[in-house]
Coordinates of N, CA and C in Angstrom, one line a residue:
M1 N -10.3 10.0 -3.3 CA -10.5 8.9 -4.8 C -10.9 7.7 -4.8
A2 N -11.9 7.7 -5.4 CA -12.6 5.5 -4.3 C -11.3 5.1 -5.7
L3 N -11.4 4.1 -4.8 CA -10.4 3.1 -5.6 C -10.9 2.1 -6.0
T4 N -10.6 2.2 -7.4 CA -11.3 0.6 -8.1 C -10.3 -0.1 -7.9
P5 N -10.6 -1.4 -8.6 CA -9.4 -2.3 -8.5 C -8.6 -2.2 -9.6
R6 N -8.6 -1.7 -10.4 CA -7.5 -0.9 -10.9 C -7.2 0.3 -10.3
S7 N -7.5 1.0 -9.5 CA -6.3 1.6 -9.2 C -5.9 1.1 -7.8
F8 N -7.0 0.6 -7.5 CA -6.0 -0.4 -5.8 C -5.0 -0.7 -6.4
N9 N -5.1 -1.4 -8.0 CA -3.6 -2.2 -8.0 C -2.4 -1.3 -8.6
K10 N -3.1 0.0 -9.4 CA -2.1 0.5 -9.1 C -0.6 1.5 -8.4
V11 N -1.9 1.7 -7.5 CA -1.3 2.4 -5.5 C -0.7 1.1 -5.1
M12 N -1.1 0.2 -4.9 CA -0.3 -1.3 -4.4 C 0.7 -1.0 -5.0
F13 N 1.3 -1.7 -6.3 CA 2.3 -1.5 -7.1 C 3.4 -0.6 -6.4
R14 N 2.5 1.0 -6.6 CA 3.5 2.2 -6.1 C 4.2 1.9 -4.9
I15 N 2.8 1.5 -3.9 CA 3.5 1.3 -2.1 C 4.7 0.1 -2.3
V16 N 4.7 -1.0 -3.3 CA 5.7 -1.7 -2.9 C 6.7 -1.1 -3.9
E17 N 6.6 -0.8 -4.8 CA 7.9 -0.4 -5.8 C 8.7 0.8 -4.7
V18 N 8.0 1.8 -3.9 CA 9.0 2.9 -3.1 C 9.6 1.6 -1.9
I19 N 8.4 0.9 -1.2 CA 8.6 0.8 0.4 C 9.7 -0.6 0.1
S20 N 10.4 -1.0 -1.4 CA 11.1 -2.3 -1.1 C 12.4 -1.5 -0.9
Y21 N 13.1 -0.2 -1.2 CA 13.9 0.6 -1.1 C 13.9 1.0 0.0
V22 N 13.1 1.7 0.9 CA 13.4 2.3 2.1 C 12.4 2.1 2.7
P23 N 11.8 1.7 4.0 CA 10.8 2.2 5.2 C 10.2 3.4 4.9
M24 N 8.8 3.9 5.1 CA 8.2 5.2 4.7 C 6.9 5.3 5.9
S25 N 6.8 6.4 6.3 CA 5.5 6.3 6.9 C 4.6 6.8 6.3
I26 N 3.7 7.0 6.5 CA 2.4 6.7 6.0 C 1.8 8.6 5.0
E27 N 2.6 9.4 5.8 CA 2.5 10.5 5.4 C 3.5 10.3 3.5
A28 N 4.2 10.2 4.1 CA 5.7 9.9 2.8 C 4.8 9.3 2.0
L29 N 4.4 7.7 2.0 CA 3.8 7.5 1.3 C 2.5 8.0 0.4
H30 N 2.0 8.8 1.1 CA 1.0 9.2 1.1 C 1.6 10.5 -0.6
E31 N 2.6 11.4 -0.1 CA 3.1 12.5 -1.1 C 3.6 11.4 -2.2
S32 N 4.0 10.0 -1.9 CA 5.1 9.6 -2.8 C 3.5 9.5 -4.0
C33 N 3.0 8.9 -3.8 CA 1.6 8.2 -4.0 C 1.1 9.2 -4.9
A34 N 1.0 10.4 -3.9 CA 0.2 12.1 -4.9 C 0.7 12.5 -6.4
V35 N 1.9 11.8 -6.1 CA 2.7 12.5 -7.4 C 2.0 11.9 -9.2
S36 N 1.7 10.4 -8.6 CA 1.2 9.8 -9.8 C -0.3 9.9 -10.2
F37 N -0.6 9.9 -8.7 CA -2.9 10.0 -8.4 C -3.1 10.7 -7.6
K38 N -3.1 12.3 -8.6 CA -3.7 13.4 -8.0 C -4.5 14.0 -7.3
S39 N -5.6 12.7 -7.0 CA -7.0 13.1 -6.2 C -6.7 11.6 -5.3
I40 N -5.8 11.5 -4.6 CA -5.4 9.7 -3.4 C -5.6 11.2 -2.0
T41 N -6.2 10.2 -1.1 CA -6.3 10.8 0.2 C -5.5 9.9 0.9
V42 N -5.2 10.2 2.3 CA -4.5 9.0 3.6 C -5.5 8.3 3.6
E43 N -6.5 8.0 3.1 CA -7.6 7.3 3.9 C -7.6 6.0 2.3
D44 N -7.2 6.4 1.1 CA -7.2 5.3 0.2 C -5.5 4.6 0.6
I45 N -4.4 5.3 0.8 CA -3.5 4.5 1.5 C -3.3 3.7 1.9
K46 N -3.9 4.1 3.5 CA -4.5 3.3 5.0 C -5.4 1.8 4.0
E47 N -6.5 2.2 3.1 CA -6.8 1.2 3.2 C -6.4 0.0 2.3
V48 N -5.3 0.5 1.5 CA -4.5 -0.3 0.6 C -3.5 -0.8 1.2
L49 N -3.1 -0.4 2.7 CA -1.7 -0.7 3.4 C -2.4 -1.7 3.8
D50 N -3.6 -1.5 4.4 CA -4.2 -2.3 5.2 C -4.8 -3.9 4.9
G51 N -5.0 -4.4 3.3 CA -5.0 -5.1 2.9 C -3.6 -6.1 2.4
M52 N -3.0 -4.8 2.6 CA -1.3 -5.5 2.9 C -0.7 -5.8 3.8
I53 N -1.0 -5.2 4.7 CA -1.0 -5.9 6.3 C -1.5 -7.3 6.6
R54 N -2.8 -7.4 6.0 CA -3.8 -8.4 6.6 C -3.2 -9.8 6.1
I55 N -1.9 -9.5 5.3 CA -1.5 -11.1 4.2 C -0.3 -11.2 4.3
G56 N 0.4 -10.3 5.2 CA 1.9 -10.1 5.8 C 2.8 -9.6 5.1
A57 N 2.2 -9.0 3.6 CA 3.2 -8.5 2.6 C 3.7 -7.3 3.2
V58 N 3.3 -6.7 4.0 CA 3.6 -5.3 4.9 C 3.7 -5.1 6.4
S59 N 4.6 -4.9 7.2 CA 5.0 -4.8 7.8 C 5.0 -3.4 8.9
I60 N 4.5 -3.2 10.2 CA 4.6 -1.6 10.3 C 5.2 -1.7 11.8
D61 N 6.8 -1.0 11.9 CA 7.6 -0.9 13.1 C 7.1 0.1 14.0
P62 N 7.4 0.2 15.3 CA 7.4 0.9 16.2 C 6.7 2.7 16.2
C63 N 7.7 2.7 15.0 CA 8.1 3.7 14.6 C 7.0 4.4 13.9
G64 N 6.0 3.7 13.3 CA 5.2 4.0 12.6 C 5.8 4.1 10.6
M65 N 6.6 3.4 10.9 CA 7.5 3.1 9.4 C 7.0 1.9 8.9
Y66 N 6.5 2.0 7.1 CA 5.7 0.6 6.9 C 6.6 0.2 5.9
F67 N 7.2 -0.7 6.2 CA 8.2 -1.5 5.8 C 7.7 -2.9 4.3
D68 N 8.5 -3.5 3.1 CA 8.4 -4.9 2.7 C 9.1 -5.7 3.5
C69 N 8.3 -6.7 3.4 CA 8.5 -8.0 4.7 C 8.4 -9.1 4.1
T70 N 8.2 -9.2 2.6 CA 7.9 -10.5 1.7 C 8.5 -10.0 0.8
A71 N 8.1 -10.9 -0.4 CA 8.7 -10.9 -2.0 C 6.9 -11.7 -2.5
Y72 N 5.8 -11.1 -1.7 CA 4.0 -11.8 -2.6 C 4.6 -10.9 -3.6
T73 N 3.4 -11.2 -4.9 CA 3.4 -11.0 -6.0 C 2.1 -10.0 -5.8
L74 N 1.8 -9.2 -6.9 CA 0.6 -7.6 -6.5 C -0.9 -8.5 -6.3
G75 N -0.3 -9.8 -7.6 CA -1.5 -10.4 -7.4 C -2.8 -11.5 -5.8
D76 N -1.4 -11.7 -5.4 CA -1.4 -12.0 -3.9 C -2.0 -11.4 -2.9
I77 N -1.3 -10.2 -3.1 CA -1.4 -9.1 -2.2 C -3.3 -8.5 -2.4
H78 N -3.0 -8.3 -3.6 CA -4.9 -8.2 -4.0 C -5.8 -9.3 -3.8
R79 N -5.6 -10.1 -3.8 CA -7.0 -11.2 -3.1 C -6.6 -11.4 -2.1
G80 N -5.8 -11.1 -1.2 CA -5.9 -11.2 0.3 C -6.5 -9.7 0.4
K81 N -6.6 -8.7 -0.2 CA -7.3 -7.8 0.2 C -9.3 -7.6 -0.2
R82 N -9.4 -8.6 -0.9 CA -10.5 -8.9 -1.6 C -10.9 -9.8 -0.5
A83 N -10.2 -11.2 -0.3 CA -10.7 -12.2 0.7 C -11.4 -11.3 2.2
A84 N -10.5 -10.4 2.7 CA -10.7 -9.4 3.6 C -12.2 -8.6 3.7
V85 N -12.4 -8.1 2.6 CA -13.5 -7.2 2.6 C -15.0 -7.6 2.8

């Protein structure tokens, strides 16, 4: 799935929604997002997570679980992604 700015935002919102409740592995995040976005790949999830990690909205623990570590808005996260490109 080629991520457009709109689909990037939708995936990002889904990730924020899910990991605000419980830390998840990238595989679990992919499964969670695939329910709403049928053609999404693990690489798409990694792209979104990379943008979120760059600005500190998401962290990864030593076990490989991603978790929400801030209260950034989706706009802040998206601006961080665009600035990193």
